[in-house]
Amino acid sequence: MPRPSVEAERREQILQATCEAIAELGFRAVRIADVASRAGVSNGTIHYYFDSKDALLHAAFQFNFEHSLERRRWIMEKSDVPLVRLHRLVESYLPAGPETITAWRVWVELWASALGNVELQELNDTVYGEWRGVVRETVEAGVEQGALRVKDPGAATDMLLGLLDGLAIQVLTGSTLMTPTRMRAVCDDFIDAITVDKHRVASTAGKRTAK
């Protein structure tokens, strides 16, 4: 039996390979063999860690969300100004690089597959609820500091997330009318529209430093 540290590393390796397979092939088309090939392990190794294909795919969706948050933890920890944090979150979620595009494709596959799958609907409620909470916390901090003028932080959060999700899908489908640059501009304009005027200069100065 592998050591605990080796098991954790191997499990993460398998989940990362699963996300890549989902992004490339689609949720319904992914086979255990596809994941094993990408992870460089045998089918038997996959089954050692996961009882079924469904268990593997569900774990991959959860992993995709947790990994996405982990890659943005620095924004939450180092951005003391809520407005700067919002702009940096937008920047970090633009489907512009390979890693972010893969993560977005997995998200979209989760949503599409959840239409007829109660378990995936529940998973989406859980992980998306956590993500909504992260953004709402930032919006509420902006309101408390007097930097944002919104009557309902929850509604403002949903509007921003709706923009991010809807525009990202357009980018992913190759729309010539919606590029990452255009998506950034639209989302930044929304944030600026709910920003108290005197805070806009400071917000703009920090918004482009996200990676």
Coordinates of C-alpha atoms in Angstrom, one line a residue:
M1 CA 0.0 0.0 0.0
P2 CA 1.4 3.5 -0.9
R3 CA 2.5 5.8 1.9
P4 CA -0.1 8.5 2.8
S5 CA 1.9 11.3 1.2
V6 CA 2.3 9.2 -2.0
E7 CA -1.4 8.4 -2.0
A8 CA -2.3 12.1 -1.7
E9 CA 0.0 13.0 -4.6
R10 CA -1.2 10.2 -6.8
R11 CA -4.8 11.0 -6.1
E12 CA -4.2 14.7 -7.0
Q13 CA -2.4 13.5 -10.2
I14 CA -5.4 11.4 -11.1
L15 CA -7.9 14.2 -10.4
Q16 CA -5.9 16.7 -12.5
A17 CA -5.8 14.2 -15.4
T18 CA -9.6 13.7 -15.0
C19 CA -10.2 17.5 -15.3
E20 CA -8.1 17.6 -18.4
A21 CA -10.0 14.7 -19.9
I22 CA -13.4 16.3 -19.0
A23 CA -12.3 19.6 -20.6
E24 CA -11.1 17.9 -23.8
L25 CA -13.6 15.1 -24.2
G26 CA -16.7 16.1 -22.3
F27 CA -18.2 14.6 -19.1
R28 CA -20.2 11.8 -20.8
A29 CA -17.4 10.7 -23.1
V30 CA -14.6 10.3 -20.5
R31 CA -13.5 6.8 -19.9
I32 CA -11.3 5.4 -17.1
A33 CA -8.8 4.5 -19.8
D34 CA -8.6 8.2 -20.9
V35 CA -7.8 9.3 -17.3
A36 CA -5.3 6.5 -16.8
S37 CA -3.5 7.4 -20.0
R38 CA -3.2 11.1 -19.1
A39 CA -2.1 10.3 -15.5
G40 CA 0.4 7.7 -16.6
V41 CA -1.1 4.9 -14.4
S42 CA -3.1 1.7 -15.0
N43 CA -6.9 1.4 -14.9
G44 CA -6.5 -0.7 -11.8
T45 CA -4.7 2.2 -10.1
I46 CA -7.7 4.5 -10.8
H47 CA -10.1 1.9 -9.3
Y48 CA -7.8 1.7 -6.2
Y49 CA -8.5 5.3 -5.4
F50 CA -12.1 5.6 -6.8
D51 CA -14.9 3.0 -6.5
S52 CA -16.5 4.0 -9.8
K53 CA -16.4 6.3 -12.7
D54 CA -19.1 8.5 -11.2
A55 CA -17.1 8.8 -8.0
L56 CA -14.0 9.8 -9.9
L57 CA -15.9 12.4 -12.0
H58 CA -17.7 13.9 -9.0
A59 CA -14.4 14.1 -7.1
A60 CA -12.8 15.8 -10.1
F61 CA -15.5 18.5 -10.1
Q62 CA -14.9 19.2 -6.4
F63 CA -11.1 19.2 -7.1
N64 CA -11.5 21.7 -9.9
F65 CA -13.3 24.1 -7.6
E66 CA -10.9 23.7 -4.7
H67 CA -7.9 24.1 -7.0
S68 CA -9.4 27.2 -8.6
L69 CA -9.9 28.8 -5.2
E70 CA -6.4 27.8 -4.1
R71 CA -4.8 29.5 -7.1
R72 CA -6.6 32.7 -6.1
R73 CA -6.0 32.6 -2.4
W74 CA -3.2 35.2 -2.7
I75 CA -5.9 37.7 -4.0
M76 CA -8.0 37.2 -0.9
E77 CA -5.0 37.3 1.5
K78 CA -3.0 40.2 0.0
S79 CA -5.6 42.5 -1.4
D80 CA -6.8 44.6 1.5
V81 CA -8.9 46.9 -0.7
P82 CA -12.2 45.2 -1.6
L83 CA -12.4 47.0 -5.0
V84 CA -8.9 45.9 -6.0
R85 CA -9.8 42.4 -4.9
L86 CA -12.9 42.4 -7.1
H87 CA -11.0 43.6 -10.2
R88 CA -8.2 41.0 -9.5
L89 CA -10.8 38.2 -9.2
V90 CA -12.2 39.2 -12.5
E91 CA -8.8 39.3 -14.1
S92 CA -7.9 35.9 -12.7
Y93 CA -11.1 34.3 -14.0
L94 CA -10.7 35.4 -17.6
P95 CA -10.6 32.3 -19.8
A96 CA -7.3 33.4 -21.4
G97 CA -4.6 30.9 -20.4
P98 CA -4.5 27.1 -20.6
E99 CA -5.1 26.4 -16.9
T100 CA -8.0 28.8 -16.6
I101 CA -9.6 27.6 -19.8
T102 CA -9.4 24.0 -18.6
A103 CA -11.0 25.0 -15.3
W104 CA -13.8 26.8 -17.1
R105 CA -14.5 23.9 -19.4
V106 CA -14.9 21.6 -16.4
W107 CA -17.3 24.1 -14.8
V108 CA -19.4 24.2 -18.0
E109 CA -19.4 20.4 -18.2
L110 CA -20.6 20.3 -14.6
W111 CA -23.5 22.7 -15.3
A112 CA -24.5 20.9 -18.5
S113 CA -24.4 17.4 -16.9
A114 CA -26.3 18.7 -13.8
L115 CA -29.4 19.3 -15.9
G116 CA -30.4 15.7 -15.5
N117 CA -28.4 14.6 -12.5
V118 CA -29.6 15.4 -9.0
E119 CA -26.2 14.5 -7.4
L120 CA -24.4 16.9 -9.7
Q121 CA -27.1 19.6 -9.0
E122 CA -26.3 19.2 -5.3
L123 CA -22.6 19.3 -5.9
N124 CA -23.0 22.5 -8.0
D125 CA -25.1 24.1 -5.2
T126 CA -22.4 23.3 -2.7
V127 CA -19.3 24.5 -4.7
Y128 CA -20.9 27.4 -6.4
G129 CA -22.4 28.5 -3.1
E130 CA -18.9 28.6 -1.6
W131 CA -17.7 30.7 -4.6
R132 CA -20.7 33.0 -4.3
G133 CA -19.8 33.4 -0.6
V134 CA -16.2 34.5 -1.5
V135 CA -17.4 37.2 -3.9
R136 CA -20.2 38.3 -1.6
E137 CA -17.8 38.7 1.3
T138 CA -15.7 41.0 -0.8
V139 CA -18.7 43.0 -2.0
E140 CA -19.9 43.4 1.6
A141 CA -16.5 44.6 2.7
G142 CA -16.6 47.2 -0.1
V143 CA -20.0 48.4 1.2
E144 CA -18.8 48.6 4.8
Q145 CA -15.8 50.7 3.7
G146 CA -18.1 53.1 1.8
A147 CA -16.4 52.2 -1.5
L148 CA -19.4 50.4 -3.1
R149 CA -23.0 51.8 -3.3
V150 CA -25.3 48.8 -3.5
K151 CA -28.6 48.3 -1.6
D152 CA -28.3 44.5 -1.8
P153 CA -24.8 42.9 -1.7
G154 CA -26.3 39.6 -2.6
A155 CA -27.9 41.0 -5.7
A156 CA -24.7 42.8 -6.7
T157 CA -22.8 39.5 -6.2
D158 CA -25.2 37.6 -8.4
M159 CA -25.0 40.2 -11.1
L160 CA -21.2 40.1 -11.2
L161 CA -21.2 36.3 -11.2
G162 CA -23.8 36.3 -13.9
L163 CA -21.6 38.5 -16.1
L164 CA -18.5 36.3 -15.4
D165 CA -20.3 33.1 -16.2
G166 CA -22.3 34.2 -19.2
L167 CA -19.4 36.1 -20.9
A168 CA -17.0 33.3 -20.2
I169 CA -19.2 30.8 -22.0
Q170 CA -19.2 33.2 -25.0
V171 CA -15.4 33.3 -25.0
L172 CA -15.2 29.5 -24.7
T173 CA -17.5 29.0 -27.6
G174 CA -15.2 31.1 -29.8
S175 CA -17.5 34.1 -30.2
T176 CA -15.8 36.8 -32.3
L177 CA -17.9 39.4 -30.4
M178 CA -16.7 38.4 -27.0
T179 CA -12.9 38.1 -26.3
P180 CA -11.2 38.0 -22.9
T181 CA -10.3 41.6 -23.3
R182 CA -13.9 42.5 -23.9
M183 CA -15.1 40.4 -21.0
R184 CA -12.6 42.1 -18.7
A185 CA -13.9 45.6 -19.9
V186 CA -17.6 44.7 -19.3
C187 CA -17.0 43.2 -15.8
D188 CA -14.7 46.1 -14.8
D189 CA -17.4 48.6 -16.1
F190 CA -20.0 46.9 -13.9
I191 CA -17.7 47.2 -10.8
D192 CA -17.0 50.8 -11.7
A193 CA -20.8 51.5 -12.0
I194 CA -21.3 50.5 -8.4
T195 CA -18.2 52.2 -7.1
V196 CA -18.4 55.4 -5.2
D197 CA -16.7 58.0 -7.4
K198 CA -13.8 59.0 -5.0
H199 CA -12.7 55.3 -4.8
R200 CA -12.4 54.7 -8.6
V201 CA -8.8 56.0 -9.0
A202 CA -7.4 53.7 -6.3
S203 CA -9.3 50.8 -7.7
T204 CA -8.1 51.3 -11.2
A205 CA -4.5 51.5 -10.1
G206 CA -4.5 48.0 -8.7
K207 CA -6.8 46.2 -11.0
R208 CA -4.3 45.1 -13.6
T209 CA -1.8 43.3 -11.3
A210 CA -3.5 39.9 -11.2
K211 CA -1.8 37.0 -12.8

